[in-house]
mmCIF file of C-alpha atoms in Angstrom:
data_model
loop_
_atom_site.group_PDB
_atom_site.id
_atom_site.type_symbol
_atom_site.label_atom_id
_atom_site.label_comp_id
_atom_site.label_asym_id
_atom_site.label_seq_id
_atom_site.Cartn_x
_atom_site.Cartn_y
_atom_site.Cartn_z
ATOM 1 C CA MET S 1 -1.931 -22.566 11.058
ATOM 2 C CA ALA S 2 -4.206 -23.935 8.863
ATOM 3 C CA ALA S 3 -6.877 -23.158 11.042
ATOM 4 C CA ALA S 4 -5.526 -19.273 10.070
ATOM 5 C CA ASN S 5 -6.842 -19.890 6.391
ATOM 6 C CA ASN S 6 -9.755 -21.772 7.514
ATOM 7 C CA HIS S 7 -12.306 -18.680 6.440
ATOM 8 C CA LYS S 8 -14.875 -19.667 3.199
ATOM 9 C CA HIS S 9 -15.291 -16.962 0.159
ATOM 10 C CA ASP S 10 -18.604 -16.252 -1.776
ATOM 11 C CA PRO S 11 -17.440 -17.439 -5.358
ATOM 12 C CA ASN S 12 -20.423 -15.637 -6.409
ATOM 13 C CA VAL S 13 -19.068 -12.343 -4.299
ATOM 14 C CA LEU S 14 -16.636 -9.874 -6.411
ATOM 15 C CA HIS S 15 -14.948 -8.221 -3.817
ATOM 16 C CA PRO S 16 -13.690 -4.933 -4.332
ATOM 17 C CA HIS S 17 -9.321 -5.542 -4.922
ATOM 18 C CA ILE S 18 -10.007 -8.245 -7.996
ATOM 19 C CA SER S 19 -10.584 -6.086 -10.761
ATOM 20 C CA PRO S 20 -11.638 -7.864 -14.380
ATOM 21 C CA THR S 21 -9.140 -8.221 -16.611
ATOM 22 C CA SER S 22 -10.680 -6.129 -18.879
ATOM 23 C CA MET S 23 -9.614 -3.362 -16.624
ATOM 24 C CA TYR S 24 -6.600 -4.139 -16.515
ATOM 25 C CA LEU S 25 -6.461 -3.868 -20.544
ATOM 26 C CA LYS S 26 -8.030 -1.119 -20.599
ATOM 27 C CA VAL S 27 -5.532 0.885 -18.253
ATOM 28 C CA ALA S 28 -1.984 -0.596 -20.138
ATOM 29 C CA GLY S 29 -3.955 0.339 -23.914
ATOM 30 C CA ALA S 30 -4.375 4.095 -22.343
ATOM 31 C CA LEU S 31 -0.362 3.891 -20.886
ATOM 32 C CA PHE S 32 0.117 2.587 -24.072
ATOM 33 C CA ALA S 33 -1.477 5.490 -25.986
ATOM 34 C CA LEU S 34 -0.067 8.137 -23.634
ATOM 35 C CA THR S 35 3.451 6.400 -24.054
ATOM 36 C CA ILE S 36 2.981 7.155 -28.213
ATOM 37 C CA LEU S 37 1.437 10.351 -27.107
ATOM 38 C CA THR S 38 4.764 11.848 -25.647
ATOM 39 C CA VAL S 39 6.719 10.417 -28.609
ATOM 40 C CA VAL S 40 4.790 12.633 -30.734
ATOM 41 C CA ALA S 41 5.201 15.031 -28.233
ATOM 42 C CA HIS S 42 8.598 15.357 -27.998
ATOM 43 C CA GLN S 43 8.581 15.264 -32.198
ATOM 44 C CA PHE S 44 7.956 19.479 -31.282
ATOM 45 C CA HIS S 45 9.192 19.907 -28.669
ATOM 46 C CA VAL S 46 10.940 23.004 -30.889
ATOM 47 C CA ALA S 47 8.034 24.083 -31.896
ATOM 48 C CA LEU S 48 6.126 23.886 -27.891
ATOM 49 C CA GLY S 49 9.213 25.677 -26.213
ATOM 50 C CA ALA S 50 8.831 25.895 -22.736
ATOM 51 C CA PHE S 51 5.628 23.929 -22.544
ATOM 52 C CA ALA S 52 7.731 21.167 -23.689
ATOM 53 C CA ALA S 53 8.477 19.877 -20.317
ATOM 54 C CA VAL S 54 5.302 20.353 -19.215
ATOM 55 C CA ILE S 55 4.016 18.494 -21.360
ATOM 56 C CA ALA S 56 5.847 15.414 -20.767
ATOM 57 C CA PHE S 57 5.858 16.692 -17.019
ATOM 58 C CA ALA S 58 2.080 16.335 -17.452
ATOM 59 C CA ILE S 59 1.262 12.868 -19.180
ATOM 60 C CA ALA S 60 3.810 11.462 -17.236
ATOM 61 C CA ALA S 61 2.017 12.696 -14.658
ATOM 62 C CA VAL S 62 -1.216 10.673 -15.741
ATOM 63 C CA LYS S 63 1.195 7.644 -16.851
ATOM 64 C CA ALA S 64 2.170 7.503 -12.537
ATOM 65 C CA THR S 65 -1.616 8.400 -11.428
ATOM 66 C CA LEU S 66 -2.825 4.831 -13.568
ATOM 67 C CA VAL S 67 0.009 3.195 -12.243
ATOM 68 C CA LEU S 68 -0.836 4.270 -9.024
ATOM 69 C CA LEU S 69 -4.765 3.686 -9.100
ATOM 70 C CA TYR S 70 -5.290 0.448 -10.641
ATOM 71 C CA PHE S 71 -1.502 -1.422 -10.852
ATOM 72 C CA MET S 72 -1.097 -0.620 -7.169
ATOM 73 C CA HIS S 73 -4.549 -0.870 -5.801
ATOM 74 C CA LEU S 74 -4.463 2.897 -4.426
ATOM 75 C CA LYS S 75 -7.809 2.928 -6.315
ATOM 76 C CA ASP S 76 -9.584 0.329 -3.493
ATOM 77 C CA ASP S 77 -7.502 1.083 -0.711
ATOM 78 C CA ASN S 78 -8.341 2.117 1.709
ATOM 79 C CA ASN S 79 -7.577 6.796 2.905
ATOM 80 C CA MET S 80 -4.658 5.729 4.965
ATOM 81 C CA ASN S 81 -2.247 4.393 2.451
ATOM 82 C CA ARG S 82 -3.575 7.361 0.438
ATOM 83 C CA VAL S 83 -2.473 9.801 2.740
ATOM 84 C CA ILE S 84 1.291 7.982 3.327
ATOM 85 C CA PHE S 85 1.693 7.781 -0.134
ATOM 86 C CA ALA S 86 0.647 11.310 -0.516
ATOM 87 C CA SER S 87 2.852 12.523 1.872
ATOM 88 C CA GLY S 88 6.086 10.752 0.213
ATOM 89 C CA PHE S 89 5.025 13.192 -2.748
ATOM 90 C CA PHE S 90 4.468 16.061 -0.694
ATOM 91 C CA PHE S 91 8.225 15.864 0.478
ATOM 92 C CA LEU S 92 9.335 15.212 -2.748
ATOM 93 C CA ILE S 93 8.307 18.978 -3.807
ATOM 94 C CA VAL S 94 10.203 19.922 -0.477
ATOM 95 C CA LEU S 95 13.527 18.695 -1.402
ATOM 96 C CA LEU S 96 12.884 19.812 -4.949
ATOM 97 C CA LEU S 97 12.042 23.453 -3.887
ATOM 98 C CA PHE S 98 14.976 23.611 -1.296
ATOM 99 C CA CYS S 99 17.325 22.541 -4.606
ATOM 100 C CA VAL S 100 15.977 25.279 -6.476
ATOM 101 C CA VAL S 101 16.491 28.407 -3.643
ATOM 102 C CA ASP S 102 19.857 27.242 -3.103
ATOM 103 C CA ILE S 103 20.324 27.119 -7.016
ATOM 104 C CA LEU S 104 18.913 30.797 -7.170
ATOM 105 C CA THR S 105 20.614 31.857 -3.816
ATOM 106 C CA ARG S 106 24.274 31.537 -5.083
ATOM 107 C CA VAL S 107 26.861 33.628 -5.754
ATOM 108 C CA ALA S 108 28.631 33.393 -8.875
ATOM 109 C CA GLU S 109 32.177 33.878 -7.495
ATOM 110 C CA VAL S 110 34.892 35.892 -9.858
ATOM 111 C CA SER S 111 37.759 34.179 -9.944
ATOM 112 C CA PRO S 112 41.101 36.223 -9.729
ATOM 113 C CA LEU S 113 43.824 36.558 -12.518
#
């Protein structure tokens, strides 16, 4: 059992999956700034009208991308894991499209009086 972990690492070689703390702090700062931007954008939701939701979703997408790339280490991962992760979002969009089609094609019921 101990022989399986019997490999040597050169302490002078930076491994691609080990990220410096400064990078995590920068990403965390960006996430905090985007959260503040979300709160500020919400204050103008009346003035933004229909674009308020689009802006909120865009900010959320940027935040999710930062979390996926840096905290979940997809930036340093192989392409197969990226494809698998992206396929989850693809099927989420398909599910949402089916829901939209279902709602748009409903016929309103007329209540008999």
